[in-house]
XYZ file of C-alpha atoms in Angstrom:
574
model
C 21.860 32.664 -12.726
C 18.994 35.000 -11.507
C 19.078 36.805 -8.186
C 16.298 34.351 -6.633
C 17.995 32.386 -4.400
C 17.435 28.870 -5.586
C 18.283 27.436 -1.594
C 14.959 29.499 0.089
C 11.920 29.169 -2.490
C 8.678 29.965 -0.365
C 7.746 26.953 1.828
C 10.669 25.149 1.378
C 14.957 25.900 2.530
C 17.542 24.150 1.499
C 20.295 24.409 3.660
C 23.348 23.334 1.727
C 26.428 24.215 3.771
C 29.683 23.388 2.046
C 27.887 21.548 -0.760
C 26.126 24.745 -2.287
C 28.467 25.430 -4.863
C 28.603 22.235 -6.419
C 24.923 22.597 -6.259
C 24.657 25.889 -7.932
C 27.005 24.398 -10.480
C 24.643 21.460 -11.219
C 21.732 24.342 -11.154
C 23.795 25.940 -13.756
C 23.815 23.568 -16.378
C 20.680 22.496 -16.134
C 19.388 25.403 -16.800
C 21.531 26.014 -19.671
C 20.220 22.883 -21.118
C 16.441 24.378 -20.777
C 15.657 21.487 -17.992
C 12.415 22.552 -17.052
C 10.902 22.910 -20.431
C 11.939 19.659 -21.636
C 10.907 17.933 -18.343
C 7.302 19.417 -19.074
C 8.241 18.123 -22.860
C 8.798 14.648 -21.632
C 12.269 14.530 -23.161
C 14.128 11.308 -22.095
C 17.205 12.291 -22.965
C 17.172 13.967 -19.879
C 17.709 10.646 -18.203
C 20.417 9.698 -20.967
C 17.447 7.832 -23.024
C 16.861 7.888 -26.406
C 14.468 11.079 -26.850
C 10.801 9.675 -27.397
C 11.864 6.362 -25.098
C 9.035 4.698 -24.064
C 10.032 3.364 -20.635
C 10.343 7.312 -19.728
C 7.701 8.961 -21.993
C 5.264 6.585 -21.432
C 5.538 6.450 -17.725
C 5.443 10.154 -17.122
C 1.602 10.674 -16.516
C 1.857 11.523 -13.422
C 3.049 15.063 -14.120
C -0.729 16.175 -14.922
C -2.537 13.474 -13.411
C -4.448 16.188 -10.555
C -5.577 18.088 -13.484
C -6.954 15.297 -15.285
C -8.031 13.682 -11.829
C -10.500 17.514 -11.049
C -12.473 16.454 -14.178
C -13.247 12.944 -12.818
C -14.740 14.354 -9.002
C -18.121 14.107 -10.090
C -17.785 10.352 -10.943
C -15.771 9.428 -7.859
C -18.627 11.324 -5.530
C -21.199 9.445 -7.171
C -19.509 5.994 -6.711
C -18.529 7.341 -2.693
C -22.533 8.094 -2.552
C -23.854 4.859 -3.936
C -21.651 2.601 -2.067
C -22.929 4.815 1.114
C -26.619 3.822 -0.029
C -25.780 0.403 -0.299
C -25.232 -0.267 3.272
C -21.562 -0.817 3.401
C -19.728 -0.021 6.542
C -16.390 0.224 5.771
C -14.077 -0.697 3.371
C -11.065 -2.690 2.684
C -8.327 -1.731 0.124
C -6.396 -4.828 -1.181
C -3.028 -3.829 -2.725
C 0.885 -4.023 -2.802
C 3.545 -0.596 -2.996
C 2.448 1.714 -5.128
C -1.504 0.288 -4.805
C -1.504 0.886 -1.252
C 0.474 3.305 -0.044
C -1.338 6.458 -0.761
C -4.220 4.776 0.374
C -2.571 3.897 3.732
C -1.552 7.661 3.822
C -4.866 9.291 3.226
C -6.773 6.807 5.292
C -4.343 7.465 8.582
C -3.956 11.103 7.898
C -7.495 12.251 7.100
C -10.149 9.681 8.428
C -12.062 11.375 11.177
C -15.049 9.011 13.058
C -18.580 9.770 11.861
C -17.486 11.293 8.402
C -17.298 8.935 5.031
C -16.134 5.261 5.536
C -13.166 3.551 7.095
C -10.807 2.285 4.547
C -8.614 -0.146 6.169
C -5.291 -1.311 3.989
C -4.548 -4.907 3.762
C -1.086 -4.975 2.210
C 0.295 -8.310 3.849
C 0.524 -11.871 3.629
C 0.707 -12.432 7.560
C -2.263 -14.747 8.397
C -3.107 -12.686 12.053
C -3.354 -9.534 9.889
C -5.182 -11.380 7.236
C -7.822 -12.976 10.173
C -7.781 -9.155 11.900
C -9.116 -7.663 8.757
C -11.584 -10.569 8.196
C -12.988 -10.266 11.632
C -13.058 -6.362 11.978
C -16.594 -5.933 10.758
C -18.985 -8.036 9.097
C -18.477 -8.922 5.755
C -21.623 -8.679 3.988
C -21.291 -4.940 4.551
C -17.519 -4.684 3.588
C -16.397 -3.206 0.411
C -13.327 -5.014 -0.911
C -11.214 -2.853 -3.577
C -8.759 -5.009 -5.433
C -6.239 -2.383 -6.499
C -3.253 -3.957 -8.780
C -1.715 -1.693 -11.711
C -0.193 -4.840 -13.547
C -2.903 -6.882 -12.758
C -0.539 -9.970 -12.020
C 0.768 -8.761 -8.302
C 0.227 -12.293 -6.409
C -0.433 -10.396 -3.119
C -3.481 -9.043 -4.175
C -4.887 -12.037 -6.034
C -4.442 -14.419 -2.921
C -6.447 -11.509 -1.317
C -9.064 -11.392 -3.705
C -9.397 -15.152 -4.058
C -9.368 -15.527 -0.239
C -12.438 -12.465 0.167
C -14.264 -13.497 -2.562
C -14.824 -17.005 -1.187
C -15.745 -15.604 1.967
C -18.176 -13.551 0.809
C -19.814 -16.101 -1.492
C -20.189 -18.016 1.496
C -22.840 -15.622 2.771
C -23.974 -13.965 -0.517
C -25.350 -15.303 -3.769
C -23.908 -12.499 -5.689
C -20.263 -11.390 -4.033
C -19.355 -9.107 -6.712
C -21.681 -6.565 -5.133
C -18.859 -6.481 -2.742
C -15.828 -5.882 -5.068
C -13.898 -3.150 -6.583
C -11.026 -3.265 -8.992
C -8.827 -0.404 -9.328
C -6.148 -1.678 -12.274
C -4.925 -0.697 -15.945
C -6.435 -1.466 -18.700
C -7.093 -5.056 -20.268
C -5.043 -6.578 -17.447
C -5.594 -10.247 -15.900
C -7.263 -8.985 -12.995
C -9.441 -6.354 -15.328
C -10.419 -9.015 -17.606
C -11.353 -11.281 -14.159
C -12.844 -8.703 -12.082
C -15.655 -8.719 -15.177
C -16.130 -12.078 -15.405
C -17.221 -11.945 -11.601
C -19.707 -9.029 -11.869
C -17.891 -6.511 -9.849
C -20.005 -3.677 -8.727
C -17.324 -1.406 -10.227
C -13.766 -1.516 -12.248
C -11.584 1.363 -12.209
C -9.074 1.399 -15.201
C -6.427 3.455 -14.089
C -3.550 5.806 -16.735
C -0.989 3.275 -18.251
C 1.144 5.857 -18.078
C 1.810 6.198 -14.467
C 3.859 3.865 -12.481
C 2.955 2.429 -9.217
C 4.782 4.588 -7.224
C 3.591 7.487 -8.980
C 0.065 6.782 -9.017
C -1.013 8.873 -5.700
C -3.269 11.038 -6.743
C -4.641 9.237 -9.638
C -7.822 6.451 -9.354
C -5.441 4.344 -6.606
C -5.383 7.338 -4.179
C -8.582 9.551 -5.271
C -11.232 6.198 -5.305
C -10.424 5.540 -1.316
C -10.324 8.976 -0.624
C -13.459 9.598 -2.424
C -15.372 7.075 0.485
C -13.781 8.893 2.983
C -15.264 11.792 1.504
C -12.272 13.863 1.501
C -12.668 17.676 -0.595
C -11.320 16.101 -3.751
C -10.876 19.418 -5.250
C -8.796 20.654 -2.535
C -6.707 17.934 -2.678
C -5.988 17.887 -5.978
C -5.388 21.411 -6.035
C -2.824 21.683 -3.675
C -0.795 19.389 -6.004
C -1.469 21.866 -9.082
C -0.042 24.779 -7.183
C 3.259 22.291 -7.327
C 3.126 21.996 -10.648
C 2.352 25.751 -11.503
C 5.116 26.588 -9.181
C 7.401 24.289 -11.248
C 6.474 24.975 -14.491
C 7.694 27.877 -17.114
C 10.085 29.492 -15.009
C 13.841 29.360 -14.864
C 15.177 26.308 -12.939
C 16.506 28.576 -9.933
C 12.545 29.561 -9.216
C 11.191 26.272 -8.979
C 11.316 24.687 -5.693
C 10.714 21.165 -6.479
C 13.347 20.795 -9.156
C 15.796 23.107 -6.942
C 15.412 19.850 -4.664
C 15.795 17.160 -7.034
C 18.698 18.883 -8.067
C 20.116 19.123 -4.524
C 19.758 15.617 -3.906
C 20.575 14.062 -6.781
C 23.808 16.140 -6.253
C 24.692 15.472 -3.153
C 24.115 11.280 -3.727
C 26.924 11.964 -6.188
C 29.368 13.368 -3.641
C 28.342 10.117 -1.494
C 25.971 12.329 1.021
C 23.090 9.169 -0.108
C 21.165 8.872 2.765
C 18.096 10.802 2.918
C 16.174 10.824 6.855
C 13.130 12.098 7.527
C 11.642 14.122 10.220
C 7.842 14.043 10.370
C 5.167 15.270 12.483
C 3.676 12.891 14.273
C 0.260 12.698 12.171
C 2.182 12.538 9.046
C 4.461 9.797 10.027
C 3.167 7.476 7.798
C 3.740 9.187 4.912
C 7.458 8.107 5.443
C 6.265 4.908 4.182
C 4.941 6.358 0.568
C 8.319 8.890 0.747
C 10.461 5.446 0.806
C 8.827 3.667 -1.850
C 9.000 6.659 -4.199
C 12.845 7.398 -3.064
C 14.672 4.027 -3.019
C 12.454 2.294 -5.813
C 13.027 5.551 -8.396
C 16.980 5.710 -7.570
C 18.009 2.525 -6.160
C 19.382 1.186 -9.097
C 22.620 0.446 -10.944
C 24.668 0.564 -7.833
C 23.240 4.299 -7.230
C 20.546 5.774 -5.488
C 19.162 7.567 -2.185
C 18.595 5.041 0.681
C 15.366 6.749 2.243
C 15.337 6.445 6.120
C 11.861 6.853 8.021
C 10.647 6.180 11.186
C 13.760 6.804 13.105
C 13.915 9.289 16.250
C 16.642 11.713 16.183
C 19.843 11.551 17.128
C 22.608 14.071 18.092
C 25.134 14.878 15.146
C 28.045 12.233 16.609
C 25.455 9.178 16.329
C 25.446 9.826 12.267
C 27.699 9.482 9.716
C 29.033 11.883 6.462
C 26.548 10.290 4.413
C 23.278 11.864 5.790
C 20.939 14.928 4.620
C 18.104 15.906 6.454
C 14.429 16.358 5.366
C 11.918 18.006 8.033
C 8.630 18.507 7.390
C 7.700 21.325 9.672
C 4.155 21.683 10.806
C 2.923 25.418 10.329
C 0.750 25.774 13.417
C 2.095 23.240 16.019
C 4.635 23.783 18.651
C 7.704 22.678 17.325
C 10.284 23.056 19.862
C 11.550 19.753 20.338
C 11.774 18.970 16.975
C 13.467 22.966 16.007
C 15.641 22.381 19.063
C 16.966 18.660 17.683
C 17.646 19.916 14.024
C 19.958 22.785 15.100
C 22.649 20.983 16.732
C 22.718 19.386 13.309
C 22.167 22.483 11.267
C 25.462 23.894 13.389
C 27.254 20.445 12.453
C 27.080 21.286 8.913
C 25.130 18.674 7.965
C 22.699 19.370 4.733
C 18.955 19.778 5.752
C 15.482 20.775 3.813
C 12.866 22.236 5.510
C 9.801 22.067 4.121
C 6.741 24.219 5.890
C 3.563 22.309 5.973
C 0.595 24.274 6.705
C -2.509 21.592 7.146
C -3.159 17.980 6.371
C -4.246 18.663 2.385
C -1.075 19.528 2.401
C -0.010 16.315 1.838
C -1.079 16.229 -1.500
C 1.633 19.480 -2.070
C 4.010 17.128 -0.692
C 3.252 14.099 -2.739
C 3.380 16.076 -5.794
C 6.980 18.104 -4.812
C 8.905 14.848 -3.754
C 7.650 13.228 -6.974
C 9.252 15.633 -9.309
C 12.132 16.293 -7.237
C 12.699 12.302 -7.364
C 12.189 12.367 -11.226
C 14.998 15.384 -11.572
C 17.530 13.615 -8.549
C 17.439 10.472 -11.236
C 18.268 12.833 -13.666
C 21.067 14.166 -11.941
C 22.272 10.645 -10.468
C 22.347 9.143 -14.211
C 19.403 6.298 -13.954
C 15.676 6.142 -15.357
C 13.755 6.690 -12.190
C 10.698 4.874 -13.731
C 11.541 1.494 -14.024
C 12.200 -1.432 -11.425
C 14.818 -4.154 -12.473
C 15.386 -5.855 -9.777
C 11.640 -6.191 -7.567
C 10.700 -8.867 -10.309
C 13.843 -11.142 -9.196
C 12.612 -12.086 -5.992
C 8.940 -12.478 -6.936
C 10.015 -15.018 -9.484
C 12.224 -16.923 -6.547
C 9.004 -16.961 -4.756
C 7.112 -18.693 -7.538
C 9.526 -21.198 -7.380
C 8.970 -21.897 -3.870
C 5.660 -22.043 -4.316
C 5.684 -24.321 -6.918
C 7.835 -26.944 -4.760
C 5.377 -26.618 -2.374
C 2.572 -27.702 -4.634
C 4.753 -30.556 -5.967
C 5.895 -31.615 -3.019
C 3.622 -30.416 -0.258
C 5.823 -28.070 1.584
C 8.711 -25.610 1.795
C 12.504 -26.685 1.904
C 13.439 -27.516 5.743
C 16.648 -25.857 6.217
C 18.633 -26.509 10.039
C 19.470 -22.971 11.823
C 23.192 -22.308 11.720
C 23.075 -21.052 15.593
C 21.009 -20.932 18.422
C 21.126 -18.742 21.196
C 18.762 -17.340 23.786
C 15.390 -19.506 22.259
C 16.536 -17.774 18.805
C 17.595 -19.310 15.636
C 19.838 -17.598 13.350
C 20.146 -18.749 9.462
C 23.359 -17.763 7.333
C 27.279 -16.806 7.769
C 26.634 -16.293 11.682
C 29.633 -16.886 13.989
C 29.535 -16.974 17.847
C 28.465 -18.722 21.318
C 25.605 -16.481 22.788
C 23.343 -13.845 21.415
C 25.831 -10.600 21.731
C 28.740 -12.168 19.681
C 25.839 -13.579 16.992
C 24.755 -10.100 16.306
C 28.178 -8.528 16.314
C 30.242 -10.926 14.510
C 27.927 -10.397 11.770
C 27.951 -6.535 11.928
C 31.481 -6.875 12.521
C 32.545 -5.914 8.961
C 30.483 -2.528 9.011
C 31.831 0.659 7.400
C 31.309 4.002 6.468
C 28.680 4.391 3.924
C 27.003 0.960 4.928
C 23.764 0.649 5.816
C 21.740 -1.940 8.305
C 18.146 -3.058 7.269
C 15.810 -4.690 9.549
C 13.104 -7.067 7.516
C 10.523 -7.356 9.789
C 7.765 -10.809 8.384
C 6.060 -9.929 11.745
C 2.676 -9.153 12.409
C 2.388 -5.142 12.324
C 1.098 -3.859 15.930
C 1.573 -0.642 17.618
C 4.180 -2.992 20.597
C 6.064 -4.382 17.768
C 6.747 -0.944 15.784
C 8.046 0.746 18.765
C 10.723 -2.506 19.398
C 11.505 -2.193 16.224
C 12.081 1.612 16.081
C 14.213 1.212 19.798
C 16.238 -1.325 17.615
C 16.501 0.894 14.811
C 17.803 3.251 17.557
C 20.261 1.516 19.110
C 21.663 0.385 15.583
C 22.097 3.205 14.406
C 24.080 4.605 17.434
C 26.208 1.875 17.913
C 27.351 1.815 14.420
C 26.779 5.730 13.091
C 25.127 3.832 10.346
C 22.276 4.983 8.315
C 19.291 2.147 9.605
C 16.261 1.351 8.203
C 12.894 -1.339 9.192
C 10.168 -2.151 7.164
C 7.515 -5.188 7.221
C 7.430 -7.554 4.982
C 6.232 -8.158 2.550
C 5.263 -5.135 2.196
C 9.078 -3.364 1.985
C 9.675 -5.769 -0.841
C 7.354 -3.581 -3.331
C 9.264 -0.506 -1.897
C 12.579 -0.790 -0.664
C 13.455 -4.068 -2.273
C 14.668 -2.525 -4.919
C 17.410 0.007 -3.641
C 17.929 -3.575 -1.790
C 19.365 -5.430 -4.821
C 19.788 -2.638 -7.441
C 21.698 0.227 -5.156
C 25.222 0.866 -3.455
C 26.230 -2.547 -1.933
C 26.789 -1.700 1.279
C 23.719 -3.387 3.344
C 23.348 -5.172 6.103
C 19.917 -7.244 6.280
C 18.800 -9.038 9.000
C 15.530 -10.644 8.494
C 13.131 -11.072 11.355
C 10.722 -14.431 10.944
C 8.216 -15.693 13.504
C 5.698 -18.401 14.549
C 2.050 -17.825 13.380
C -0.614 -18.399 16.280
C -2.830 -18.952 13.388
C -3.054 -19.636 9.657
C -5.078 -19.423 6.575
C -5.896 -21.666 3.785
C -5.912 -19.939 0.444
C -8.900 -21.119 -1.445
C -8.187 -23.331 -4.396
C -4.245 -23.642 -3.531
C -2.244 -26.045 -1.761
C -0.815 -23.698 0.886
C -1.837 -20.991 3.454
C -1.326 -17.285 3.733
C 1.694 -18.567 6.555
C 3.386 -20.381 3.637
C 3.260 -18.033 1.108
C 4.532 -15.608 3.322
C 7.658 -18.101 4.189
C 8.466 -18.494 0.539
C 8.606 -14.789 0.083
C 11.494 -14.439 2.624
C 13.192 -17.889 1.000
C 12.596 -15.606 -2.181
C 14.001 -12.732 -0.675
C 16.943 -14.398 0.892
C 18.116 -15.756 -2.116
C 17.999 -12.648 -4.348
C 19.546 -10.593 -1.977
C 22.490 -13.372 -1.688
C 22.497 -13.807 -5.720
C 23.363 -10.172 -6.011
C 25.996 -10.168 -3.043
C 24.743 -8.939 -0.206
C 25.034 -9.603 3.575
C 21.663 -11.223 5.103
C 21.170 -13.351 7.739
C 17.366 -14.391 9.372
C 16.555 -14.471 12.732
C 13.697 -16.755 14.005
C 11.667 -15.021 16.981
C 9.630 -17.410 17.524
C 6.193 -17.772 19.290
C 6.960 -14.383 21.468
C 8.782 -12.124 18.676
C 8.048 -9.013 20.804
C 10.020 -10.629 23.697
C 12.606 -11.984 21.000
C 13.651 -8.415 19.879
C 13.910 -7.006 23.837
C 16.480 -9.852 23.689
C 18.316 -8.372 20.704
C 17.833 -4.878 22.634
C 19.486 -5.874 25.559
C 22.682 -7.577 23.733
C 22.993 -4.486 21.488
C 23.093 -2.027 24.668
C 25.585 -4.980 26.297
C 28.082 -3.692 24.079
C 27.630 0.283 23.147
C 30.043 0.589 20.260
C 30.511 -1.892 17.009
C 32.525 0.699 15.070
C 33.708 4.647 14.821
C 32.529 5.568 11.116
């Protein structure tokens, strides 16, 4: 080993603890089997693949994707321009995981009033979000950009069958309205022709979803925002020219990988992150990347976002620590919360952000260090076994419901406080319902809520109190996400990683539905079937779910959850 110190590389500290030297080990012998240069070599023996495997080789892409992404500005400016000329007004992107989240990133991060257009992200099958985007701004001067890289997602083709009938409601030619963003010679390539779209963007095959950040899925809505492309993409080429042709020890991103991979093996497999507030949202794109690239053969690193930080007793042995650290904000809270945990011993990464294009840095950094932590952990961090399971569940839902004109009807198992609870519940009132349930919790577990709700500023902070209070109560590691939307993200650490979650499903009552044009069910119903889908797979591969039906009121429903969880402080020591 060099003299660099492998734990502080420029922006970014590892602070290992008692888990260094197993880290330097693993450092060690990586290097001695010239990591770096076969990672640049796409060697996928490196992920205990045969060596020119295509399901690594030919999903590794991404590594120079900003490079190849600088030489395509001028064509993304020139689309940005004309679509300016045309009239439109804003825009909305149409997508699922890996099509969407980058998008949802950029478009939260960087879009300033007055500058570009809006690109809103539709990424659910909840009819009130569906009817919100639909009413937000008139349509005739909406762009809508289809963005699928397998072309089959059913998400996005309800959306585009749904906004394309709209449109041709009020415009002879609707494809004027319509972009496709999706890989080459795929069903909804071959369709989005056969409509007249004003434009088709054929994407790398060789870059997975998740991966696909800075390539046309992340560069084509941040090209109408009119974002400095080059500076973007730059940013992430300083990553990969820190990373590249130097000894393991020097480069910062693999130094990480390496860390966490590590550390999942010694059962430290919870990864939380501590954001700025303006960069929360990139905890959503961090969990899709983490838990779908490792969650897998029983392994992985369960991702935790969103979660407001606790004091060193409210966690468990399992945890490492990942704060982004805004260069020129005051950061005293945030400083003054980490070192209680920093004295604890607990493992942390601090990573020094400097301004908001700095998020393509980041994008670029977690993405290699998630390749190398698969390498490390023993799985191929490219594929997805398990997300397919559910989505074929679903299809068979939906299929009995255009056979037989509606979903199963299945009786709640308990009732308590104006909610229904579904599956192995056991109790008289709301407390001993939630409880008996988490009653089995232990260390190294994990609780999941699954919110189907309608996303809203009212309903994120309910769910991040419960979140919270889970997490306290239990010392467990606890995660929320909406649905469907977690299903293209988390869903797979769900089924594929360490079983020890806990999922409780939150449904509700829609105010309002949608018909889906052509189909014999609504957005409401398709959404429905994709929990039934959900359920079931998560049961088939043994894990603990129930649902809980909010109701009309699901924002009051949760306070009532709040209040039973506070009613009883402690569930287990762990």
């Amino acid at each position: 080993m060099s003299e660099v110190n492998p734990f502080e590389l420029g922006d970014q500290m590892l602070i290992m603890d008692t888990h260094a030297q197993a880290i330097r080990n693993r450092l060690g012998h990586m290097e001695h089997m010239k990591f770096v240069e076969r990672f640049w070599q796409k060697d996928a023996r490196l992920w205990e693949r045969p060596e020119n495997d295509p399901t690594i080789v030919g999903a590794m892409g991404w590594i120079k994707i900003a490079q190849t992404m600088k030489e395509r500005i001028p064509e993304l400016q020139a689309f940005a321009k004309e679509i300016k000329e045309a009239g439109f007004e804003r825009a909305v992107l149409a997508g699922m995981g890996g099509s969407s989240l980058a998008p949802l990133v950029l478009s939260e991060v960087f879009y300033r009033e007055g500058k570009g257009i809006k690109v809103e992200i539709l990424d659910t099958t909840d009819p009130d979000t569906v009817l919100r985007i639909q009413r937000g701004g008139p349509l005739e001067k909406t762009l809508f950009i289809i963005a699928s890289k397998s072309g089959t997602t059913a998400e996005p083709h309800a959306f585009d069958d749904y906004f394309f009938d709209e449109v041709s409601k009020i415009k002879l030619n609707p494809g004027e309205n319509f972009v496709a963003i999706t890989d080459p010679g795929t069903e909804m390539d071959n369709s989005a022709r056969a409509r007249n779209f004003r434009h088709i963007f054929i994407n790398f095959a060789d870059i997975g979803g998740r991966f696909s950040a800075l390539s046309y899925f992340g560069m084509v809505p941040a090209a109408l925002m009119e974002l400095d492309l080059e500076k973007l993409l730059n940013r992430a080429i300083e990553v990969c020219n820190e990373n590249e042709g130097r000894p393991l020890q020097e480069c910062p991103a693999f130094a990480l990988g390496t860390a966490l991979g590590t550390l999942s093996t010694l059962k430290i497999d919870k990864c939380t992150f501590w954001l700025p507030k303006r960069l929360e949202v990139f905890g959503l794109w961090l969990e899709q990347l983490i838990a779908e690239s490792t969650g897998k053969e029983g392994k992985g690193i369960l991702p935790v976002a969103g979660e407001e930080p606790g004091t060193p007793s409210e966690y468990g042995i399992d945890r490492v620590f990942a704060y982004l650290r805004p260069n020129e904000e005051d950061c005293t809270y945030m400083d003054a919360r980490l070192a209680p945990l920093r004295d604890a011993g607990k493992p942390i990464v601090a990573i020094t952000i400097n301004d908001d294009y700095d998020i393509a840095r980041e994008m670029m950094r977690w993405e290699l260090a998630t390749a190398v932590a698969g390498s490390v952990i023993g799985i191929n961090p490219f594929d997805q076994p398990n997300v397919q399971e559910s989505k074929d569940v679903t299809k068979q839902y939906i299929a009995q419901v255009e056979k037989e004109g509606s979903l199963p009807k299945i009786k709640p198992d308990a009732e308590a406080d104006g909610l229904q609870f579904y599956g192995a519940v056991k109790g008289d009132n709301l407390e001993e319902l939630i409880f008996g349930f988490l009653g089995d919790v232990k260390s190294g577990d994990f609780i999941t809520l699954q919110a189907y709700l309608t996303e809203s500023n009212e309903m994120t902070h309910c769910l991040t109190k419960l979140q919270e209070h889970l997490r306290d109560c239990t010392c467990l590691a606890t995660t929320k996400g909406y649905g469907p939307r977690f299903l293209h993200s988390t869903g797979q650490f769900h089924k594929g990683g360490p079983n020890g979650g806990h999922f409780i499903q939150l449904t509700k009552d829609d105010h309002e539905d949608v018909q889906l044009p052509g189909r014999h069910y609504t957005f409401g119903v398709f959404r429905n079937a994709q929990v039934l889908g959900d359920n079931a797979t998560l049961e088939k591969h043994g894990r603990r779910v129930i649902r809980i039906h909010l109701g009309k009121d699901p924002v009051s429903a949760v306070m009532k959850i709040l209040k039973a969880i506070e009613a009883r402080p402690t569930v287990a020591h762990v």
